[in-house]
PDB file of C-alpha atoms in Angstrom:
ATOM      1  CA  MET A   1      80.486  -0.307  -0.170  1.00 50.00           C
ATOM      2  CA  VAL A   2      77.080   0.278  -1.184  1.00 62.00           C
ATOM      3  CA  LYS A   3      74.139   1.391   1.153  1.00 75.00           C
ATOM      4  CA  LYS A   4      70.885  -0.450   1.786  1.00 82.00           C
ATOM      5  CA  LYS A   5      69.042   2.764   1.972  1.00 84.00           C
ATOM      6  CA  ASN A   6      70.612   4.434  -1.519  1.00 87.00           C
ATOM      7  CA  ILE A   7      69.675   1.335  -3.151  1.00 88.00           C
ATOM      8  CA  GLU A   8      66.039   1.353  -1.565  1.00 89.00           C
ATOM      9  CA  HIS A   9      65.476   5.295  -2.598  1.00 89.00           C
ATOM     10  CA  MET A  10      66.709   4.671  -5.800  1.00 88.00           C
ATOM     11  CA  PHE A  11      64.562   1.599  -6.881  1.00 89.00           C
ATOM     12  CA  ASP A  12      61.653   3.363  -5.290  1.00 91.00           C
ATOM     13  CA  SER A  13      62.720   6.767  -7.725  1.00 87.00           C
ATOM     14  CA  ILE A  14      63.149   4.028 -10.881  1.00 87.00           C
ATOM     15  CA  ALA A  15      60.262   1.806 -10.697  1.00 89.00           C
ATOM     16  CA  PRO A  16      57.597   3.454 -12.679  1.00 86.00           C
ATOM     17  CA  GLU A  17      60.042   2.475 -15.646  1.00 82.00           C
ATOM     18  CA  TYR A  18      61.562  -0.537 -14.469  1.00 83.00           C
ATOM     19  CA  ASP A  19      60.301  -3.003 -16.187  1.00 85.00           C
ATOM     20  CA  ARG A  20      60.920  -1.703 -19.478  1.00 79.00           C
ATOM     21  CA  LEU A  21      64.489  -0.367 -18.906  1.00 74.00           C
ATOM     22  CA  ASN A  22      65.489  -3.585 -17.640  1.00 75.00           C
ATOM     23  CA  HIS A  23      64.616  -5.513 -21.021  1.00 76.00           C
ATOM     24  CA  LEU A  24      66.832  -2.863 -22.223  1.00 71.00           C
ATOM     25  CA  MET A  25      69.703  -3.624 -20.152  1.00 70.00           C
ATOM     26  CA  SER A  26      69.581  -7.131 -21.105  1.00 76.00           C
ATOM     27  CA  LEU A  27      68.406  -6.794 -24.740  1.00 75.00           C
ATOM     28  CA  ASN A  28      65.108  -8.722 -23.892  1.00 81.00           C
ATOM     29  CA  MET A  29      67.287 -11.304 -22.733  1.00 90.00           C
ATOM     30  CA  ASP A  30      66.167 -11.614 -19.311  1.00 90.00           C
ATOM     31  CA  LYS A  31      63.130 -13.537 -19.760  1.00 89.00           C
ATOM     32  CA  LEU A  32      65.245 -16.423 -21.600  1.00 93.00           C
ATOM     33  CA  TRP A  33      67.741 -16.396 -18.732  1.00 95.00           C
ATOM     34  CA  ARG A  34      64.646 -16.504 -16.225  1.00 95.00           C
ATOM     35  CA  ARG A  35      63.193 -19.303 -18.465  1.00 95.00           C
ATOM     36  CA  LYS A  36      66.191 -21.488 -17.978  1.00 96.00           C
ATOM     37  CA  ALA A  37      66.433 -21.161 -14.149  1.00 98.00           C
ATOM     38  CA  LEU A  38      63.262 -22.103 -13.708  1.00 98.00           C
ATOM     39  CA  GLN A  39      64.617 -25.711 -14.401  1.00 96.00           C
ATOM     40  CA  LYS A  40      66.366 -25.612 -11.216  1.00 97.00           C
ATOM     41  CA  ILE A  41      63.618 -23.933  -8.900  1.00 98.00           C
ATOM     42  CA  VAL A  42      60.079 -25.728 -10.201  1.00 98.00           C
ATOM     43  CA  THR A  43      59.246 -29.025  -9.624  1.00 95.00           C
ATOM     44  CA  LYS A  44      56.146 -29.272 -11.257  1.00 93.00           C
ATOM     45  CA  ASP A  45      54.683 -32.273  -9.371  1.00 94.00           C
ATOM     46  CA  LYS A  46      54.952 -31.455  -5.962  1.00 95.00           C
ATOM     47  CA  SER A  47      53.635 -28.384  -4.291  1.00 97.00           C
ATOM     48  CA  GLN A  48      56.845 -26.207  -2.966  1.00 98.00           C
ATOM     49  CA  LYS A  49      57.287 -23.263  -0.535  1.00 98.00           C
ATOM     50  CA  ILE A  50      59.758 -20.999  -2.563  1.00 98.00           C
ATOM     51  CA  LEU A  51      61.319 -17.256  -1.575  1.00 98.00           C
ATOM     52  CA  ASP A  52      62.154 -14.356  -4.514  1.00 98.00           C
ATOM     53  CA  ILE A  53      64.326 -12.548  -2.875  1.00 98.00           C
ATOM     54  CA  ALA A  54      64.969  -9.029  -4.668  1.00 97.00           C
ATOM     55  CA  CYS A  55      61.940  -9.556  -6.270  1.00 97.00           C
ATOM     56  CA  GLY A  56      61.284  -6.121  -7.452  1.00 95.00           C
ATOM     57  CA  THR A  57      58.816  -5.543  -9.491  1.00 96.00           C
ATOM     58  CA  GLY A  58      57.677  -9.192  -9.945  1.00 97.00           C
ATOM     59  CA  ASP A  59      58.731 -10.771 -13.200  1.00 95.00           C
ATOM     60  CA  PHE A  60      60.555 -13.800 -11.041  1.00 97.00           C
ATOM     61  CA  SER A  61      57.842 -14.596  -8.743  1.00 98.00           C
ATOM     62  CA  ILE A  62      54.894 -14.274 -11.641  1.00 97.00           C
ATOM     63  CA  ALA A  63      57.220 -16.713 -14.120  1.00 97.00           C
ATOM     64  CA  ILE A  64      57.609 -19.171 -10.814  1.00 98.00           C
ATOM     65  CA  ALA A  65      53.854 -19.133 -10.092  1.00 97.00           C
ATOM     66  CA  GLU A  66      52.904 -19.544 -13.958  1.00 96.00           C
ATOM     67  CA  HIS A  67      55.250 -22.620 -14.049  1.00 96.00           C
ATOM     68  CA  ALA A  68      55.176 -24.395 -10.537  1.00 97.00           C
ATOM     69  CA  ASN A  69      52.245 -26.700  -9.397  1.00 97.00           C
ATOM     70  CA  PRO A  70      49.575 -24.846  -8.629  1.00 95.00           C
ATOM     71  CA  LEU A  71      49.786 -25.389  -4.981  1.00 96.00           C
ATOM     72  CA  THR A  72      53.326 -24.041  -4.549  1.00 98.00           C
ATOM     73  CA  GLU A  73      53.415 -20.488  -2.506  1.00 97.00           C
ATOM     74  CA  ILE A  74      55.762 -18.324  -3.471  1.00 98.00           C
ATOM     75  CA  GLU A  75      56.428 -15.126  -1.175  1.00 98.00           C
ATOM     76  CA  GLY A  76      58.271 -12.447  -2.764  1.00 98.00           C
ATOM     77  CA  ILE A  77      60.459 -10.123  -0.488  1.00 98.00           C
ATOM     78  CA  ASP A  78      62.385  -6.441  -1.416  1.00 98.00           C
ATOM     79  CA  ILE A  79      63.319  -3.484   0.258  1.00 97.00           C
ATOM     80  CA  SER A  80      61.885  -0.684  -2.000  1.00 96.00           C
ATOM     81  CA  GLU A  81      57.966  -0.081  -1.417  1.00 97.00           C
ATOM     82  CA  GLY A  82      57.918   1.384  -4.778  1.00 96.00           C
ATOM     83  CA  MET A  83      58.683  -2.060  -6.592  1.00 96.00           C
ATOM     84  CA  LEU A  84      56.518  -3.721  -4.782  1.00 98.00           C
ATOM     85  CA  GLU A  85      53.368  -1.482  -5.496  1.00 97.00           C
ATOM     86  CA  VAL A  86      54.063  -2.429  -9.248  1.00 96.00           C
ATOM     87  CA  MET A  87      54.425  -5.765  -8.401  1.00 97.00           C
ATOM     88  CA  ARG A  88      50.858  -5.986  -6.827  1.00 97.00           C
ATOM     89  CA  THR A  89      49.233  -4.258  -9.479  1.00 97.00           C
ATOM     90  CA  LYS A  90      50.827  -7.079 -11.513  1.00 96.00           C
ATOM     91  CA  LEU A  91      49.740  -9.953  -9.614  1.00 97.00           C
ATOM     92  CA  ALA A  92      46.317  -8.415  -9.276  1.00 97.00           C
ATOM     93  CA  ARG A  93      46.083  -7.907 -13.229  1.00 96.00           C
ATOM     94  CA  ARG A  94      47.040 -11.727 -13.570  1.00 95.00           C
ATOM     95  CA  GLY A  95      44.663 -13.032 -10.507  1.00 96.00           C
ATOM     96  CA  LEU A  96      48.155 -14.759  -8.882  1.00 96.00           C
ATOM     97  CA  ASP A  97      47.767 -12.100  -5.769  1.00 91.00           C
ATOM     98  CA  GLY A  98      46.019 -15.287  -3.603  1.00 90.00           C
ATOM     99  CA  ARG A  99      49.284 -17.378  -4.973  1.00 94.00           C
ATOM    100  CA  VAL A 100      52.296 -14.777  -4.621  1.00 98.00           C
ATOM    101  CA  SER A 101      52.853 -12.356  -1.495  1.00 97.00           C
ATOM    102  CA  ALA A 102      54.883  -9.237  -1.910  1.00 97.00           C
ATOM    103  CA  ARG A 103      56.355  -8.331   1.348  1.00 97.00           C
ATOM    104  CA  LEU A 104      58.973  -5.712   2.392  1.00 97.00           C
ATOM    105  CA  GLY A 105      61.598  -6.748   3.957  1.00 96.00           C
ATOM    106  CA  ASP A 106      65.450  -7.670   4.157  1.00 95.00           C
ATOM    107  CA  SER A 107      67.740 -10.104   2.741  1.00 96.00           C
ATOM    108  CA  GLU A 108      70.261  -9.460   5.883  1.00 96.00           C
ATOM    109  CA  SER A 109      67.259 -10.147   8.322  1.00 97.00           C
ATOM    110  CA  LEU A 110      64.612 -12.589   6.905  1.00 98.00           C
ATOM    111  CA  PRO A 111      61.174 -12.715   8.802  1.00 97.00           C
ATOM    112  CA  TYR A 112      60.720 -16.344   8.580  1.00 98.00           C
ATOM    113  CA  PRO A 113      61.426 -18.910  10.873  1.00 98.00           C
ATOM    114  CA  ASP A 114      64.380 -21.677  10.375  1.00 98.00           C
ATOM    115  CA  ASN A 115      63.723 -24.153   7.694  1.00 98.00           C
ATOM    116  CA  SER A 116      60.778 -22.756   5.712  1.00 98.00           C
ATOM    117  CA  PHE A 117      61.498 -22.948   1.888  1.00 98.00           C
ATOM    118  CA  ASP A 118      62.485 -25.604  -0.295  1.00 98.00           C
ATOM    119  CA  ARG A 119      64.292 -23.136  -2.850  1.00 98.00           C
ATOM    120  CA  VAL A 120      64.960 -19.455  -2.519  1.00 98.00           C
ATOM    121  CA  THR A 121      65.798 -17.362  -5.745  1.00 98.00           C
ATOM    122  CA  ILE A 122      67.491 -14.301  -6.280  1.00 98.00           C
ATOM    123  CA  ALA A 123      67.066 -12.461 -10.056  1.00 96.00           C
ATOM    124  CA  PHE A 124      69.633  -9.802 -10.984  1.00 94.00           C
ATOM    125  CA  GLY A 125      70.094  -8.586  -7.131  1.00 94.00           C
ATOM    126  CA  ILE A 126      72.759 -10.135  -4.968  1.00 97.00           C
ATOM    127  CA  ARG A 127      75.121  -7.590  -6.610  1.00 95.00           C
ATOM    128  CA  ASN A 128      73.160  -4.773  -4.776  1.00 93.00           C
ATOM    129  CA  PHE A 129      73.109  -6.324  -1.150  1.00 95.00           C
ATOM    130  CA  GLU A 130      75.296  -4.371   1.183  1.00 92.00           C
ATOM    131  CA  HIS A 131      76.436  -7.065   2.862  1.00 95.00           C
ATOM    132  CA  ARG A 132      76.377 -10.509   0.828  1.00 97.00           C
ATOM    133  CA  GLU A 133      77.702 -12.921   2.935  1.00 98.00           C
ATOM    134  CA  LYS A 134      75.088 -12.119   5.343  1.00 98.00           C
ATOM    135  CA  ALA A 135      72.523 -12.470   3.140  1.00 98.00           C
ATOM    136  CA  LEU A 136      74.118 -15.823   2.275  1.00 98.00           C
ATOM    137  CA  GLU A 137      73.961 -17.219   5.865  1.00 98.00           C
ATOM    138  CA  GLU A 138      70.180 -15.871   6.505  1.00 98.00           C
ATOM    139  CA  ILE A 139      69.175 -17.673   3.010  1.00 98.00           C
ATOM    140  CA  LEU A 140      70.933 -21.046   4.475  1.00 98.00           C
ATOM    141  CA  ARG A 141      69.040 -20.598   8.072  1.00 98.00           C
ATOM    142  CA  VAL A 142      66.085 -20.528   5.881  1.00 98.00           C
ATOM    143  CA  LEU A 143      66.416 -23.272   3.333  1.00 98.00           C
ATOM    144  CA  LYS A 144      65.006 -26.569   4.476  1.00 98.00           C
ATOM    145  CA  PRO A 145      67.622 -29.343   4.563  1.00 98.00           C
ATOM    146  CA  CYS A 146      68.232 -30.060   0.906  1.00 97.00           C
ATOM    147  CA  GLY A 147      66.960 -26.672  -0.188  1.00 98.00           C
ATOM    148  CA  ARG A 148      68.307 -25.008  -3.072  1.00 98.00           C
ATOM    149  CA  LEU A 149      69.404 -21.334  -3.496  1.00 98.00           C
ATOM    150  CA  VAL A 150      69.287 -20.244  -7.631  1.00 98.00           C
ATOM    151  CA  ILE A 151      70.947 -16.915  -8.158  1.00 98.00           C
ATOM    152  CA  LEU A 152      70.700 -15.064 -11.454  1.00 97.00           C
ATOM    153  CA  GLU A 153      73.181 -12.373 -12.080  1.00 96.00           C
ATOM    154  CA  LEU A 154      74.392 -10.114 -14.485  1.00 92.00           C
ATOM    155  CA  SER A 155      78.429 -10.473 -15.684  1.00 93.00           C
ATOM    156  CA  ILE A 156      81.073  -9.526 -17.696  1.00 90.00           C
ATOM    157  CA  PRO A 157      81.747 -11.804 -20.564  1.00 91.00           C
ATOM    158  CA  THR A 158      85.190 -13.310 -20.752  1.00 88.00           C
ATOM    159  CA  ASN A 159      85.613 -13.261 -24.643  1.00 90.00           C
ATOM    160  CA  ALA A 160      87.539 -10.391 -25.108  1.00 92.00           C
ATOM    161  CA  LEU A 161      85.173  -8.670 -28.371  1.00 92.00           C
ATOM    162  CA  VAL A 162      81.963  -9.863 -26.968  1.00 91.00           C
ATOM    163  CA  ARG A 163      83.484  -7.977 -23.536  1.00 90.00           C
ATOM    164  CA  PHE A 164      84.190  -4.993 -25.280  1.00 91.00           C
ATOM    165  CA  ALA A 165      80.827  -4.618 -27.299  1.00 91.00           C
ATOM    166  CA  PHE A 166      78.951  -5.491 -23.979  1.00 86.00           C
ATOM    167  CA  LYS A 167      80.889  -2.565 -21.775  1.00 86.00           C
ATOM    168  CA  PHE A 168      80.417  -0.189 -24.462  1.00 88.00           C
ATOM    169  CA  TYR A 169      76.651  -0.775 -24.710  1.00 86.00           C
ATOM    170  CA  PHE A 170      76.548  -1.271 -20.934  1.00 82.00           C
ATOM    171  CA  THR A 171      78.473   1.546 -19.498  1.00 83.00           C
ATOM    172  CA  LYS A 172      77.723   4.290 -22.587  1.00 85.00           C
ATOM    173  CA  PHE A 173      74.091   3.309 -24.202  1.00 83.00           C
ATOM    174  CA  VAL A 174      72.041   2.356 -20.900  1.00 81.00           C
ATOM    175  CA  PRO A 175      73.161   5.181 -18.687  1.00 82.00           C
ATOM    176  CA  LEU A 176      72.253   7.732 -21.483  1.00 84.00           C
ATOM    177  CA  ILE A 177      68.884   6.164 -22.722  1.00 80.00           C
ATOM    178  CA  GLY A 178      68.057   5.184 -18.891  1.00 75.00           C
ATOM    179  CA  GLY A 179      68.840   8.168 -17.658  1.00 76.00           C
ATOM    180  CA  LYS A 180      66.107   9.865 -20.656  1.00 79.00           C
ATOM    181  CA  ILE A 181      63.448   7.291 -19.871  1.00 71.00           C
ATOM    182  CA  SER A 182      63.266   7.487 -16.330  1.00 72.00           C
ATOM    183  CA  GLY A 183      64.840  10.373 -15.396  1.00 76.00           C
ATOM    184  CA  ASP A 184      67.745   9.317 -13.133  1.00 75.00           C
ATOM    185  CA  LYS A 185      70.609   9.348 -14.849  1.00 73.00           C
ATOM    186  CA  GLY A 186      72.711   8.137 -11.910  1.00 79.00           C
ATOM    187  CA  ALA A 187      70.799   4.876 -11.288  1.00 78.00           C
ATOM    188  CA  TYR A 188      71.844   3.925 -14.624  1.00 78.00           C
ATOM    189  CA  SER A 189      75.352   4.527 -14.130  1.00 83.00           C
ATOM    190  CA  TYR A 190      75.781   2.636 -10.958  1.00 86.00           C
ATOM    191  CA  LEU A 191      73.376  -0.356 -12.487  1.00 80.00           C
ATOM    192  CA  PRO A 192      76.299  -0.927 -15.015  1.00 82.00           C
ATOM    193  CA  ASP A 193      79.436   0.032 -12.399  1.00 88.00           C
ATOM    194  CA  SER A 194      78.023  -2.489  -9.984  1.00 90.00           C
ATOM    195  CA  VAL A 195      77.497  -5.320 -12.801  1.00 90.00           C
ATOM    196  CA  ILE A 196      81.824  -4.821 -13.280  1.00 90.00           C
ATOM    197  CA  LYS A 197      82.400  -5.009  -9.462  1.00 92.00           C
ATOM    198  CA  PHE A 198      80.565  -8.194  -8.639  1.00 95.00           C
ATOM    199  CA  PRO A 199      82.822 -10.793  -7.859  1.00 96.00           C
ATOM    200  CA  GLY A 200      83.774 -13.102 -10.888  1.00 94.00           C
ATOM    201  CA  LYS A 201      82.728 -16.910 -10.717  1.00 95.00           C
ATOM    202  CA  LYS A 202      85.938 -18.354  -9.006  1.00 96.00           C
ATOM    203  CA  GLU A 203      85.337 -16.026  -5.973  1.00 98.00           C
ATOM    204  CA  TRP A 204      81.703 -16.096  -6.021  1.00 98.00           C
ATOM    205  CA  ILE A 205      81.375 -19.933  -5.905  1.00 98.00           C
ATOM    206  CA  ALA A 206      83.992 -19.680  -3.204  1.00 98.00           C
ATOM    207  CA  THR A 207      82.034 -17.202  -1.281  1.00 98.00           C
ATOM    208  CA  MET A 208      79.025 -19.343  -1.059  1.00 98.00           C
ATOM    209  CA  GLU A 209      80.873 -22.161  -0.047  1.00 98.00           C
ATOM    210  CA  ALA A 210      82.393 -19.935   2.857  1.00 98.00           C
ATOM    211  CA  CYS A 211      78.918 -19.464   3.640  1.00 98.00           C
ATOM    212  CA  GLY A 212      77.792 -23.012   4.181  1.00 98.00           C
ATOM    213  CA  PHE A 213      76.342 -24.001   0.814  1.00 98.00           C
ATOM    214  CA  ASP A 214      77.087 -27.488  -0.988  1.00 98.00           C
ATOM    215  CA  GLN A 215      77.184 -28.830  -4.389  1.00 98.00           C
ATOM    216  CA  VAL A 216      77.661 -25.181  -5.331  1.00 98.00           C
ATOM    217  CA  THR A 217      77.246 -25.128  -9.613  1.00 98.00           C
ATOM    218  CA  HIS A 218      77.721 -22.442 -12.606  1.00 97.00           C
ATOM    219  CA  LYS A 219      76.356 -21.959 -15.625  1.00 97.00           C
ATOM    220  CA  ALA A 220      76.860 -18.933 -17.959  1.00 97.00           C
ATOM    221  CA  PHE A 221      74.593 -17.982 -20.206  1.00 96.00           C
ATOM    222  CA  THR A 222      74.419 -15.599 -23.480  1.00 93.00           C
ATOM    223  CA  PHE A 223      78.365 -15.396 -23.961  1.00 92.00           C
ATOM    224  CA  GLY A 224      78.626 -15.109 -19.922  1.00 93.00           C
ATOM    225  CA  ILE A 225      76.679 -12.132 -19.742  1.00 92.00           C
ATOM    226  CA  CYS A 226      74.558 -13.475 -17.556  1.00 95.00           C
ATOM    227  CA  ARG A 227      75.266 -16.286 -14.718  1.00 97.00           C
ATOM    228  CA  MET A 228      73.658 -18.576 -12.826  1.00 98.00           C
ATOM    229  CA  TYR A 229      74.481 -19.859  -9.616  1.00 98.00           C
ATOM    230  CA  THR A 230      73.267 -22.848  -7.730  1.00 98.00           C
ATOM    231  CA  GLY A 231      73.577 -24.076  -4.281  1.00 98.00           C
ATOM    232  CA  GLU A 232      72.483 -26.577  -1.818  1.00 98.00           C
ATOM    233  CA  LYS A 233      71.507 -26.634   1.955  1.00 98.00           C
ATOM    234  CA  LYS A 234      73.130 -30.080   3.539  1.00 93.00           C
TER     235      LYS A 234
END
Protein backbone atom coordinates (compact mmCIF):
# COMPACT_ATOMS: atom_id res chain seq x y z
CA MET A 1 0.00 0.00 0.00
CA VAL A 2 1.30 3.45 -0.94
CA LYS A 3 2.21 5.70 2.01
CA LYS A 4 1.03 9.29 1.85
CA LYS A 5 4.34 10.66 3.20
CA ASN A 6 6.13 9.01 0.28
CA ILE A 7 3.56 10.46 -2.12
CA GLU A 8 3.97 13.92 -0.61
CA HIS A 9 7.75 13.83 -1.00
CA MET A 10 7.55 12.41 -4.51
CA PHE A 11 5.22 15.12 -5.78
CA ASP A 12 7.24 17.83 -4.03
CA SER A 13 10.30 16.61 -5.94
CA ILE A 14 8.68 16.55 -9.39
CA ALA A 15 6.47 19.65 -9.00
CA PRO A 16 8.59 22.00 -11.20
CA GLU A 17 8.32 19.68 -14.22
CA TYR A 18 4.97 18.07 -13.41
CA ASP A 19 2.79 19.95 -15.90
CA ARG A 20 5.02 19.20 -18.86
CA LEU A 21 5.36 15.55 -17.90
CA ASN A 22 1.66 15.14 -17.11
CA HIS A 23 0.83 16.19 -20.67
CA LEU A 24 3.51 13.80 -21.91
CA MET A 25 2.03 10.89 -19.94
CA SER A 26 -1.43 11.48 -21.37
CA LEU A 27 -0.30 12.42 -24.91
CA ASN A 28 -1.85 15.83 -24.16
CA MET A 29 -5.30 14.23 -23.96
CA ASP A 30 -5.73 15.22 -20.28
CA LYS A 31 -6.95 18.66 -21.37
CA LEU A 32 -9.74 17.10 -23.45
CA TRP A 33 -10.76 14.75 -20.63
CA ARG A 34 -10.99 17.64 -18.18
CA ARG A 35 -13.20 19.58 -20.60
CA LYS A 36 -15.55 16.60 -20.85
CA ALA A 37 -15.74 16.30 -17.07
CA LEU A 38 -16.69 19.98 -16.71
CA GLN A 39 -20.13 19.12 -18.09
CA LYS A 40 -20.78 17.09 -14.92
CA ILE A 41 -19.31 19.73 -12.61
CA VAL A 42 -20.23 23.25 -13.70
CA THR A 43 -23.69 24.82 -13.62
CA LYS A 44 -23.16 28.16 -15.33
CA ASP A 45 -26.47 29.78 -14.39
CA LYS A 46 -25.81 29.66 -10.63
CA SER A 47 -22.97 30.00 -8.17
CA GLN A 48 -21.48 26.84 -6.67
CA LYS A 49 -18.97 25.78 -4.05
CA ILE A 50 -16.54 23.27 -5.56
CA LEU A 51 -13.74 21.32 -3.88
CA ASP A 52 -10.90 20.03 -6.08
CA ILE A 53 -9.04 17.33 -4.13
CA ALA A 54 -5.48 16.39 -5.13
CA CYS A 55 -5.51 19.64 -7.11
CA GLY A 56 -1.77 19.42 -7.78
CA THR A 57 -0.56 22.37 -9.83
CA GLY A 58 -4.12 23.60 -10.31
CA ASP A 59 -4.98 22.81 -13.93
CA PHE A 60 -8.42 21.41 -13.10
CA SER A 61 -9.24 24.10 -10.54
CA ILE A 62 -8.35 26.74 -13.12
CA ALA A 63 -10.42 25.08 -15.84
CA ILE A 64 -13.40 24.94 -13.48
CA ALA A 65 -13.02 28.62 -12.59
CA GLU A 66 -12.81 29.64 -16.25
CA HIS A 67 -16.03 27.77 -17.14
CA ALA A 68 -18.12 28.27 -14.00
CA ASN A 69 -20.40 31.09 -12.92
CA PRO A 70 -18.26 34.11 -11.86
CA LEU A 71 -19.60 33.81 -8.31
CA THR A 72 -18.55 30.18 -7.97
CA GLU A 73 -15.95 29.50 -5.26
CA ILE A 74 -13.30 26.84 -5.88
CA GLU A 75 -11.18 25.33 -3.14
CA GLY A 76 -8.11 23.33 -4.16
CA ILE A 77 -6.52 21.00 -1.63
CA ASP A 78 -3.39 18.83 -1.89
CA ILE A 79 -0.83 17.15 0.39
CA SER A 80 2.13 18.48 -1.61
CA GLU A 81 3.23 22.01 -0.79
CA GLY A 82 5.55 21.93 -3.80
CA MET A 83 2.63 21.36 -6.16
CA LEU A 84 0.60 24.07 -4.42
CA GLU A 85 3.41 26.60 -4.86
CA VAL A 86 3.23 26.05 -8.63
CA MET A 87 -0.57 26.36 -8.48
CA ARG A 88 -0.45 29.68 -6.59
CA THR A 89 1.90 31.14 -9.20
CA LYS A 90 -0.49 30.09 -11.98
CA LEU A 91 -3.50 31.52 -10.15
CA ALA A 92 -1.80 34.87 -9.65
CA ARG A 93 -0.73 34.99 -13.30
CA ARG A 94 -4.35 34.45 -14.41
CA GLY A 95 -5.87 36.78 -11.82
CA LEU A 96 -7.77 33.90 -10.22
CA ASP A 97 -6.23 33.96 -6.74
CA GLY A 98 -9.33 35.75 -5.43
CA ARG A 99 -11.69 33.02 -6.67
CA VAL A 100 -9.60 29.89 -6.29
CA SER A 101 -7.72 28.96 -3.13
CA ALA A 102 -4.85 26.50 -2.79
CA ARG A 103 -4.77 24.79 0.59
CA LEU A 104 -2.53 22.14 2.13
CA GLY A 105 -4.65 19.26 3.37
CA ASP A 106 -5.42 15.55 3.46
CA SER A 107 -8.31 13.87 1.64
CA GLU A 108 -8.79 11.48 4.56
CA SER A 109 -9.41 14.31 7.03
CA LEU A 110 -10.96 17.21 5.14
CA PRO A 111 -10.91 20.52 7.07
CA TYR A 112 -14.49 21.47 6.20
CA PRO A 113 -17.88 21.20 7.92
CA ASP A 114 -20.52 18.71 6.82
CA ASN A 115 -22.56 19.61 3.73
CA SER A 116 -20.15 22.30 2.47
CA PHE A 117 -19.80 21.68 -1.28
CA ASP A 118 -22.05 21.30 -4.33
CA ARG A 119 -19.34 19.39 -6.21
CA VAL A 120 -16.14 17.56 -5.33
CA THR A 121 -13.63 16.65 -8.03
CA ILE A 122 -10.51 14.48 -8.20
CA ALA A 123 -8.53 14.46 -11.44
CA PHE A 124 -5.85 11.77 -11.80
CA GLY A 125 -5.19 11.61 -8.07
CA ILE A 126 -7.32 9.04 -6.32
CA ARG A 127 -5.08 6.15 -7.29
CA ASN A 128 -2.41 7.76 -5.07
CA PHE A 129 -4.58 7.84 -1.94
CA GLU A 130 -3.41 5.59 0.88
CA HIS A 131 -6.93 4.84 2.21
CA ARG A 132 -9.37 5.40 -0.65
CA GLU A 133 -12.51 4.29 1.18
CA LYS A 134 -11.81 6.69 4.04
CA ALA A 135 -11.36 9.51 1.54
CA LEU A 136 -14.66 8.63 -0.16
CA GLU A 137 -16.45 8.72 3.19
CA GLU A 138 -14.96 12.14 3.93
CA ILE A 139 -16.03 13.40 0.52
CA LEU A 140 -19.57 12.19 1.13
CA ARG A 141 -19.57 14.02 4.46
CA VAL A 142 -18.58 17.41 3.00
CA LEU A 143 -20.90 17.16 -0.02
CA LYS A 144 -24.28 18.84 0.25
CA PRO A 145 -27.37 16.67 -0.22
CA CYS A 146 -27.76 16.05 -3.97
CA GLY A 147 -24.12 17.07 -4.40
CA ARG A 148 -21.89 15.20 -6.83
CA LEU A 149 -18.43 13.66 -6.87
CA VAL A 150 -16.64 13.57 -10.25
CA ILE A 151 -13.47 11.49 -10.61
CA LEU A 152 -11.14 11.31 -13.60
CA GLU A 153 -8.54 8.55 -13.57
CA LEU A 154 -6.19 6.87 -16.01
CA SER A 155 -6.85 3.18 -16.65
CA ILE A 156 -5.78 0.21 -18.73
CA PRO A 157 -7.73 -0.02 -22.06
CA THR A 158 -9.83 -3.13 -22.66
CA ASN A 159 -8.99 -3.45 -26.37
CA ALA A 160 -6.03 -5.85 -26.63
CA LEU A 161 -4.12 -3.90 -29.31
CA VAL A 162 -4.62 -0.52 -27.64
CA ARG A 163 -3.75 -2.06 -24.26
CA PHE A 164 -0.47 -3.45 -25.60
CA ALA A 165 0.56 -0.11 -27.13
CA PHE A 166 -0.53 1.83 -24.04
CA LYS A 167 1.33 -0.41 -21.59
CA PHE A 168 4.50 -0.31 -23.70
CA TYR A 169 4.39 3.49 -23.91
CA PHE A 170 3.41 3.92 -20.29
CA THR A 171 5.78 1.44 -18.65
CA LYS A 172 8.82 1.87 -20.91
CA PHE A 173 8.81 5.30 -22.55
CA VAL A 174 7.28 7.43 -19.77
CA PRO A 175 9.72 6.34 -17.00
CA LEU A 176 12.67 6.87 -19.34
CA ILE A 177 11.71 10.36 -20.51
CA GLY A 178 10.11 11.39 -17.21
CA GLY A 179 13.19 10.35 -15.30
CA LYS A 180 15.51 12.30 -17.60
CA ILE A 181 13.44 15.49 -17.47
CA SER A 182 12.54 15.44 -13.77
CA GLY A 183 15.63 13.69 -12.41
CA ASP A 184 13.37 11.26 -10.56
CA LYS A 185 13.02 8.02 -12.52
CA GLY A 186 11.43 6.33 -9.51
CA ALA A 187 8.47 8.71 -9.61
CA TYR A 188 7.81 8.01 -13.27
CA SER A 189 8.06 4.29 -12.69
CA TYR A 190 5.63 4.52 -9.77
CA LEU A 191 3.02 6.54 -11.67
CA PRO A 192 2.42 3.99 -14.48
CA ASP A 193 2.48 1.17 -11.93
CA SER A 194 -0.19 2.94 -9.86
CA VAL A 195 -2.47 3.06 -12.92
CA ILE A 196 -2.04 -0.67 -13.56
CA LYS A 197 -2.85 -1.48 -9.92
CA PHE A 198 -5.95 0.74 -9.65
CA PRO A 199 -9.24 -1.23 -9.45
CA GLY A 200 -11.18 -1.97 -12.63
CA LYS A 201 -14.43 -0.18 -13.35
CA LYS A 202 -16.77 -2.76 -11.76
CA GLU A 203 -14.71 -2.97 -8.59
CA TRP A 204 -14.39 0.81 -8.29
CA ILE A 205 -18.10 1.40 -8.88
CA ALA A 206 -18.84 -1.16 -6.15
CA THR A 207 -16.40 0.63 -3.82
CA MET A 208 -18.11 3.98 -4.36
CA GLU A 209 -21.51 2.43 -3.73
CA ALA A 210 -20.29 0.67 -0.58
CA CYS A 211 -19.05 4.03 0.73
CA GLY A 212 -22.53 5.51 0.38
CA PHE A 213 -22.65 7.10 -3.07
CA ASP A 214 -25.88 6.90 -5.06
CA GLN A 215 -26.44 6.81 -8.83
CA VAL A 216 -22.80 5.89 -9.52
CA THR A 217 -22.00 6.11 -13.23
CA HIS A 218 -18.98 5.42 -15.42
CA LYS A 219 -17.83 6.72 -18.80
CA ALA A 220 -14.71 5.71 -20.74
CA PHE A 221 -12.71 8.18 -22.84
CA THR A 222 -10.16 7.43 -25.59
CA PHE A 223 -10.47 3.64 -25.70
CA GLY A 224 -10.64 3.48 -21.91
CA ILE A 225 -7.29 5.19 -21.28
CA CYS A 226 -9.23 7.58 -19.05
CA ARG A 227 -12.40 6.87 -17.08
CA MET A 228 -14.84 9.23 -15.44
CA TYR A 229 -16.81 8.14 -12.38
CA THR A 230 -19.64 10.14 -10.86
CA GLY A 231 -21.64 9.57 -7.70
CA GLU A 232 -24.37 11.51 -5.89
CA LYS A 233 -25.12 12.15 -2.25
CA LYS A 234 -28.72 11.39 -1.38
